[in-house]
Amino acid sequence: MASLAACGGGSTGGSAGGKKKVTLIQGVANEPFYISMYCGAKEAASQAGVDLDVVAPAKWDTPMQQTVVDGVTAKKPDAVLIAPVDKEAMANSVKQLAGNGSKVVFVDTELTDASVGVSRISSDNALGGKLGAQALAKQIGDKGKVIVLAPKKGIATTDDRVTGFKDEMKNHPNISVVSEQYPGDDAAKSQEVVSATLAANPDLAGVFASNLVTGEGAATALKSGNKVGGVKLVEFDASPAQVDALKAGTIQALISQEPLEIGRKGIEQAVNALNGKPTESRIKTELIEVNASNVGDANVAKYLYRKDC
């Protein structure tokens, strides 16, 4: 049920020879966002002189991640960076992890329970949803019907993106959000949802996909329906495939995060906690709209995700 990220990792199991052990538990294996986060964490871990391991469930799935967390808990690393796949359902597993002696730092996603963890590091996802709404409004001339996609309710990041998107759209009276859909972290189901929405709303103007997988499904649906470019697509994240699709005109804008910086900051906060130094309870990293006009800019490059380290 668990697999290493594409970048690889070391081994866990408590401090040995004075070197601290840190484990990164990703939301899902082999996804460019989490690979990029690992790259940042790996760089910071090397600089700090700590051993870093990385594990992840093969799918974005609560029982799978619970199994991964239970395995890490048994190994008792000194600190753990974790992106919980559900802000409520993962609470018991993460509490057991913390109660077993590991310092816990939340990266990207988090739990609702604010008593757990020494630090929470993520993008301002409500702001990301707002930026997505603004980008889509601009693309469709500030009028028309749009839909918003998210994997499922209960994920801290995408819940905030949907809220930010809908709140911003209240400032655009000529835009109507006709559908809010949760097809799971499943590209095929996302494709089905968008295709069905297109059939019911042939005058659909735009789609906002709040994560990479729902965006993949939306793009496929638009291609199948010969709607590429006609129906504007704005997606969250900036994987290599998404950037290629942006350059090809399949996607009109991406709201990109700083996963490398999230990984770096996660290690910094974990090391501070282990060394008895102050930690920051919440750190917000930057977001940027990537579009056809700026995708080639040097200052945008740090926001584009990696396939490997």
Coordinates of N, CA and C in Angstrom, one line a residue, residues 132-272:
G132 N -7.8 31.8 -9.0 CA -8.3 31.0 -10.0 C -9.6 31.6 -10.6
A133 N -10.4 32.1 -9.7 CA -11.7 32.8 -10.2 C -11.4 34.0 -11.0
Q134 N -10.4 34.8 -10.5 CA -10.0 36.0 -11.3 C -9.4 35.7 -12.7
A135 N -8.6 34.6 -12.7 CA -8.0 34.2 -14.0 C -9.1 33.7 -14.9
L136 N -10.1 32.9 -14.4 CA -11.1 32.4 -15.3 C -12.0 33.5 -15.7
A137 N -12.4 34.4 -14.8 CA -13.2 35.6 -15.2 C -12.6 36.4 -16.4
K138 N -11.3 36.6 -16.3 CA -10.6 37.3 -17.3 C -10.6 36.5 -18.6
Q139 N -10.5 35.2 -18.6 CA -10.4 34.4 -19.8 C -11.8 34.4 -20.5
I140 N -12.9 34.5 -19.7 CA -14.2 34.4 -20.4 C -14.9 35.7 -20.5
G141 N -14.1 36.8 -20.4 CA -14.7 38.1 -20.6 C -15.7 38.5 -19.5
D142 N -15.5 38.0 -18.3 CA -16.3 38.3 -17.1 C -17.8 38.0 -17.3
K143 N -18.1 37.0 -18.1 CA -19.6 36.6 -18.2 C -19.7 35.2 -18.6
G144 N -20.8 34.6 -18.2 CA -21.0 33.2 -18.7 C -21.2 32.2 -17.5
K145 N -21.4 30.9 -17.9 CA -21.5 29.8 -16.9 C -20.2 29.1 -16.7
V146 N -19.9 28.8 -15.4 CA -18.7 28.1 -15.1 C -19.0 27.0 -14.1
I147 N -18.1 26.0 -14.0 CA -18.2 25.0 -13.0 C -16.8 24.9 -12.2
V148 N -16.9 24.3 -11.0 CA -15.7 24.1 -10.2 C -15.6 22.7 -9.8
L149 N -14.5 22.1 -9.9 CA -14.2 20.7 -9.6 C -13.3 20.6 -8.4
A150 N -13.5 19.6 -7.5 CA -12.6 19.3 -6.4 C -12.7 17.8 -6.2
P151 N -11.6 17.1 -5.6 CA -11.7 15.7 -5.5 C -12.8 15.2 -4.5
K152 N -12.8 15.7 -3.3 CA -13.9 15.4 -2.4 C -13.9 16.4 -1.2
K153 N -15.0 16.5 -0.5 CA -15.0 17.4 0.6 C -14.2 16.7 1.8
G154 N -13.6 17.6 2.6 CA -12.8 17.1 3.7 C -11.3 17.2 3.5
I155 N -10.9 17.6 2.3 CA -9.4 17.9 2.1 C -9.2 19.4 2.4
A156 N -8.3 19.7 3.3 CA -8.2 21.1 3.8 C -7.9 22.0 2.6
T157 N -7.0 21.6 1.7 CA -6.5 22.5 0.7 C -7.6 22.8 -0.3
T158 N -8.2 21.7 -0.9 CA -9.2 21.9 -2.0 C -10.5 22.5 -1.4
D159 N -10.8 22.2 -0.2 CA -12.0 22.9 0.4 C -11.8 24.4 0.4
D160 N -10.6 24.8 0.8 CA -10.4 26.3 0.9 C -10.3 26.9 -0.6
R161 N -9.8 26.1 -1.5 CA -9.8 26.6 -2.9 C -11.2 26.8 -3.5
V162 N -12.1 25.9 -3.2 CA -13.5 26.0 -3.7 C -14.1 27.2 -3.0
T163 N -13.9 27.3 -1.7 CA -14.5 28.5 -1.0 C -14.0 29.8 -1.5
G164 N -12.7 29.9 -1.7 CA -12.1 31.1 -2.3 C -12.6 31.4 -3.7
F165 N -12.8 30.4 -4.5 CA -13.3 30.6 -5.8 C -14.7 31.1 -5.8
K166 N -15.6 30.5 -5.0 CA -17.0 30.9 -5.0 C -17.1 32.3 -4.4
D167 N -16.3 32.6 -3.3 CA -16.4 33.9 -2.7 C -16.0 35.0 -3.7
E168 N -15.0 34.8 -4.5 CA -14.5 35.7 -5.5 C -15.6 35.9 -6.6
M169 N -16.2 34.8 -7.0 CA -17.2 34.9 -8.1 C -18.4 35.7 -7.7
K170 N -18.6 36.0 -6.4 CA -19.7 36.9 -6.0 C -19.4 38.3 -6.4
N171 N -18.2 38.6 -6.7 CA -17.8 39.9 -7.2 C -17.9 40.0 -8.7
H172 N -18.4 39.0 -9.4 CA -18.6 38.9 -10.8 C -20.0 38.6 -11.2
P173 N -20.9 39.5 -11.1 CA -22.4 39.3 -11.2 C -22.8 38.6 -12.5
N174 N -22.0 38.8 -13.6 CA -22.4 38.2 -14.9 C -21.9 36.8 -15.1
I175 N -21.3 36.3 -14.0 CA -20.8 34.9 -14.1 C -21.6 34.0 -13.1
S176 N -22.1 32.9 -13.6 CA -22.9 32.0 -12.8 C -22.1 30.7 -12.6
V177 N -21.9 30.3 -11.3 CA -21.4 29.0 -11.0 C -22.5 28.0 -11.0
V178 N -22.6 27.2 -12.1 CA -23.8 26.4 -12.3 C -23.6 25.0 -11.7
S179 N -22.4 24.6 -11.3 CA -22.1 23.3 -10.8 C -20.9 23.3 -9.9
E180 N -20.9 22.6 -8.8 CA -19.8 22.3 -7.9 C -19.7 20.8 -7.7
Q181 N -18.7 20.2 -8.3 CA -18.7 18.7 -8.4 C -17.5 18.1 -7.7
Y182 N -17.7 16.9 -7.1 CA -16.6 16.2 -6.3 C -16.5 14.8 -6.8
P183 N -15.8 14.6 -8.0 CA -15.6 13.3 -8.6 C -14.6 12.4 -8.0
G184 N -14.0 12.8 -6.8 CA -12.9 12.0 -6.3 C -11.6 12.4 -7.0
D185 N -10.5 11.8 -6.5 CA -9.2 12.1 -7.1 C -9.0 11.1 -8.3
D186 N -9.9 11.3 -9.3 CA -10.1 10.3 -10.3 C -10.3 11.0 -11.6
A187 N -9.3 11.0 -12.5 CA -9.4 11.7 -13.8 C -10.5 11.2 -14.7
A188 N -10.8 9.9 -14.7 CA -11.9 9.4 -15.5 C -13.2 9.9 -15.0
K189 N -13.4 9.9 -13.7 CA -14.7 10.4 -13.2 C -14.8 11.9 -13.4
S190 N -13.7 12.6 -13.3 CA -13.8 14.0 -13.6 C -14.1 14.3 -15.1
Q191 N -13.6 13.5 -16.0 CA -14.0 13.6 -17.4 C -15.5 13.4 -17.6
E192 N -16.0 12.3 -16.9 CA -17.4 12.0 -17.0 C -18.3 13.2 -16.5
V193 N -17.9 13.8 -15.4 CA -18.6 14.9 -14.8 C -18.6 16.1 -15.8
V194 N -17.5 16.5 -16.3 CA -17.4 17.6 -17.2 C -18.1 17.3 -18.5
S195 N -18.0 16.1 -19.1 CA -18.8 15.8 -20.3 C -20.3 15.9 -20.1
A196 N -20.8 15.4 -18.9 CA -22.2 15.5 -18.6 C -22.6 17.0 -18.4
T197 N -21.8 17.8 -17.8 CA -22.1 19.2 -17.6 C -22.1 19.9 -19.0
L198 N -21.2 19.6 -19.9 CA -21.2 20.2 -21.2 C -22.5 19.8 -22.0
A199 N -23.0 18.6 -21.8 CA -24.2 18.2 -22.4 C -25.4 18.9 -21.9
A200 N -25.4 19.2 -20.6 CA -26.5 19.9 -20.0 C -26.4 21.4 -20.2
N201 N -25.2 21.9 -20.4 CA -24.9 23.3 -20.6 C -24.0 23.6 -21.8
P202 N -24.6 23.5 -23.0 CA -23.7 23.6 -24.2 C -23.1 25.0 -24.3
D203 N -23.6 26.0 -23.5 CA -23.0 27.3 -23.5 C -22.1 27.5 -22.4
L204 N -21.6 26.5 -21.8 CA -20.6 26.6 -20.7 C -19.4 27.4 -21.1
A205 N -19.0 28.3 -20.3 CA -17.9 29.2 -20.6 C -16.5 28.8 -20.0
G206 N -16.6 28.2 -18.8 CA -15.3 27.9 -18.2 C -15.3 26.8 -17.1
V207 N -14.2 26.3 -16.8 CA -14.0 25.3 -15.8 C -12.8 25.7 -14.9
F208 N -13.0 25.5 -13.6 CA -11.9 25.7 -12.6 C -11.7 24.3 -12.0
A209 N -10.5 23.7 -12.2 CA -10.2 22.4 -11.5 C -9.2 22.7 -10.4
S210 N -9.6 22.3 -9.2 CA -8.9 22.7 -8.0 C -7.7 21.8 -7.7
N211 N -7.4 20.8 -8.5 CA -6.2 20.0 -8.3 C -5.8 19.4 -9.7
L212 N -4.6 18.8 -9.7 CA -4.1 18.3 -10.9 C -5.0 17.2 -11.5
V213 N -5.5 16.3 -10.8 CA -6.2 15.1 -11.3 C -7.5 15.5 -11.9
T214 N -8.3 16.4 -11.2 CA -9.6 16.9 -11.7 C -9.3 17.7 -13.0
G215 N -8.2 18.4 -13.0 CA -7.8 19.1 -14.2 C -7.5 18.2 -15.4
E216 N -6.9 17.1 -15.1 CA -6.6 16.2 -16.2 C -7.9 15.6 -16.8
G217 N -8.8 15.3 -16.0 CA -10.1 14.8 -16.5 C -10.9 15.9 -17.2
A218 N -10.8 17.1 -16.7 CA -11.5 18.2 -17.4 C -10.9 18.4 -18.8
A219 N -9.6 18.4 -18.9 CA -8.9 18.6 -20.2 C -9.3 17.6 -21.2
T220 N -9.4 16.3 -20.7 CA -9.8 15.2 -21.6 C -11.2 15.4 -22.1
A221 N -12.1 15.8 -21.2 CA -13.5 16.0 -21.6 C -13.6 17.1 -22.6
L222 N -12.9 18.2 -22.5 CA -12.9 19.3 -23.4 C -12.4 18.9 -24.8
K223 N -11.3 18.0 -24.8 CA -10.8 17.5 -26.1 C -11.8 16.6 -26.7
S224 N -12.4 15.7 -26.0 CA -13.4 14.8 -26.5 C -14.7 15.6 -27.1
G225 N -15.0 16.7 -26.5 CA -16.2 17.4 -26.9 C -15.8 18.5 -27.9
N226 N -14.6 18.6 -28.4 CA -14.2 19.6 -29.3 C -14.4 21.0 -28.7
K227 N -14.1 21.2 -27.4 CA -14.4 22.4 -26.7 C -13.1 23.1 -26.3
V228 N -11.9 22.6 -26.7 CA -10.7 23.2 -26.3 C -10.6 24.6 -26.8
G229 N -10.3 25.5 -25.9 CA -10.2 26.9 -26.3 C -11.5 27.6 -26.2
G230 N -12.6 26.9 -26.6 CA -13.9 27.5 -26.5 C -14.4 27.6 -25.1
V231 N -14.2 26.5 -24.4 CA -14.5 26.5 -22.9 C -13.1 26.7 -22.2
K232 N -13.0 27.8 -21.5 CA -11.7 28.1 -20.9 C -11.5 27.2 -19.7
L233 N -10.2 26.8 -19.5 CA -9.9 25.9 -18.4 C -8.7 26.5 -17.6
V234 N -9.0 26.6 -16.3 CA -8.0 27.1 -15.3 C -7.8 26.0 -14.3
E235 N -6.6 25.6 -14.0 CA -6.3 24.5 -13.1 C -5.3 25.0 -12.0
F236 N -5.4 24.3 -10.9 CA -4.4 24.4 -9.8 C -3.2 23.5 -10.1
D237 N -2.0 24.0 -9.7 CA -0.8 23.3 -9.8 C -0.1 23.5 -11.2
A238 N 1.1 23.0 -11.3 CA 1.9 23.3 -12.5 C 2.9 22.2 -12.8
S239 N 2.4 21.0 -13.0 CA 3.2 19.8 -13.3 C 3.8 20.0 -14.7
P240 N 4.8 19.3 -15.0 CA 5.4 19.4 -16.4 C 4.3 19.1 -17.5
A241 N 3.4 18.2 -17.3 CA 2.3 17.9 -18.3 C 1.4 19.1 -18.3
Q242 N 1.0 19.7 -17.2 CA 0.2 20.9 -17.2 C 0.8 22.0 -17.9
V243 N 2.1 22.2 -17.7 CA 2.8 23.3 -18.4 C 2.8 23.1 -19.9
D244 N 3.0 21.9 -20.3 CA 3.0 21.6 -21.7 C 1.6 21.9 -22.3
A245 N 0.5 21.5 -21.5 CA -0.8 21.7 -22.0 C -1.1 23.2 -22.1
L246 N -0.6 24.0 -21.1 CA -0.7 25.4 -21.2 C -0.1 26.0 -22.4
K247 N 1.1 25.6 -22.7 CA 1.8 26.1 -23.9 C 1.0 25.7 -25.2
A248 N 0.4 24.5 -25.2 CA -0.4 24.0 -26.3 C -1.8 24.7 -26.5
G249 N -2.2 25.4 -25.4 CA -3.5 26.1 -25.5 C -4.7 25.3 -24.9
T250 N -4.4 24.1 -24.4 CA -5.4 23.2 -23.8 C -5.9 23.9 -22.5
I251 N -4.9 24.4 -21.7 CA -5.2 25.1 -20.5 C -4.9 26.6 -20.7
Q252 N -5.7 27.4 -20.1 CA -5.5 28.9 -20.3 C -4.7 29.5 -19.1
A253 N -4.8 28.9 -17.9 CA -4.0 29.5 -16.8 C -3.9 28.4 -15.7
L254 N -2.8 28.5 -15.0 CA -2.5 27.6 -13.9 C -2.2 28.5 -12.6
I255 N -2.8 28.0 -11.5 CA -2.5 28.6 -10.2 C -1.4 27.7 -9.6
S256 N -0.2 28.2 -9.6 CA 0.9 27.4 -9.1 C 1.4 27.7 -7.7
Q257 N 1.8 26.7 -7.0 CA 2.3 26.8 -5.6 C 3.8 26.8 -5.6
E258 N 4.4 26.8 -4.4 CA 5.8 26.6 -4.2 C 6.1 25.4 -3.4
P259 N 5.9 24.2 -4.0 CA 6.1 22.9 -3.2 C 7.6 22.8 -2.7
L260 N 8.6 23.2 -3.4 CA 9.9 23.1 -2.9 C 10.1 23.9 -1.6
E261 N 9.5 25.1 -1.6 CA 9.6 25.9 -0.4 C 8.9 25.3 0.8
I262 N 7.7 24.7 0.5 CA 7.0 24.0 1.6 C 7.9 22.9 2.2
G263 N 8.5 22.1 1.3 CA 9.4 21.1 1.8 C 10.6 21.6 2.6
R264 N 11.2 22.7 2.1 CA 12.3 23.3 2.8 C 11.9 23.8 4.2
K265 N 10.8 24.6 4.2 CA 10.3 25.1 5.5 C 9.9 24.0 6.4
G266 N 9.3 22.9 5.9 CA 9.0 21.8 6.8 C 10.1 21.2 7.5
I267 N 11.2 21.0 6.8 CA 12.5 20.5 7.5 C 13.0 21.6 8.5
E268 N 13.0 22.8 8.1 CA 13.5 23.9 9.0 C 12.7 23.9 10.3
Q269 N 11.3 23.8 10.2 CA 10.5 23.8 11.4 C 10.7 22.5 12.3
A270 N 10.8 21.4 11.6 CA 11.1 20.1 12.3 C 12.4 20.1 13.1
V271 N 13.4 20.6 12.4 CA 14.7 20.7 13.1 C 14.7 21.7 14.3
N272 N 14.0 22.8 14.1 CA 13.8 23.8 15.2 C 13.2 23.1 16.4

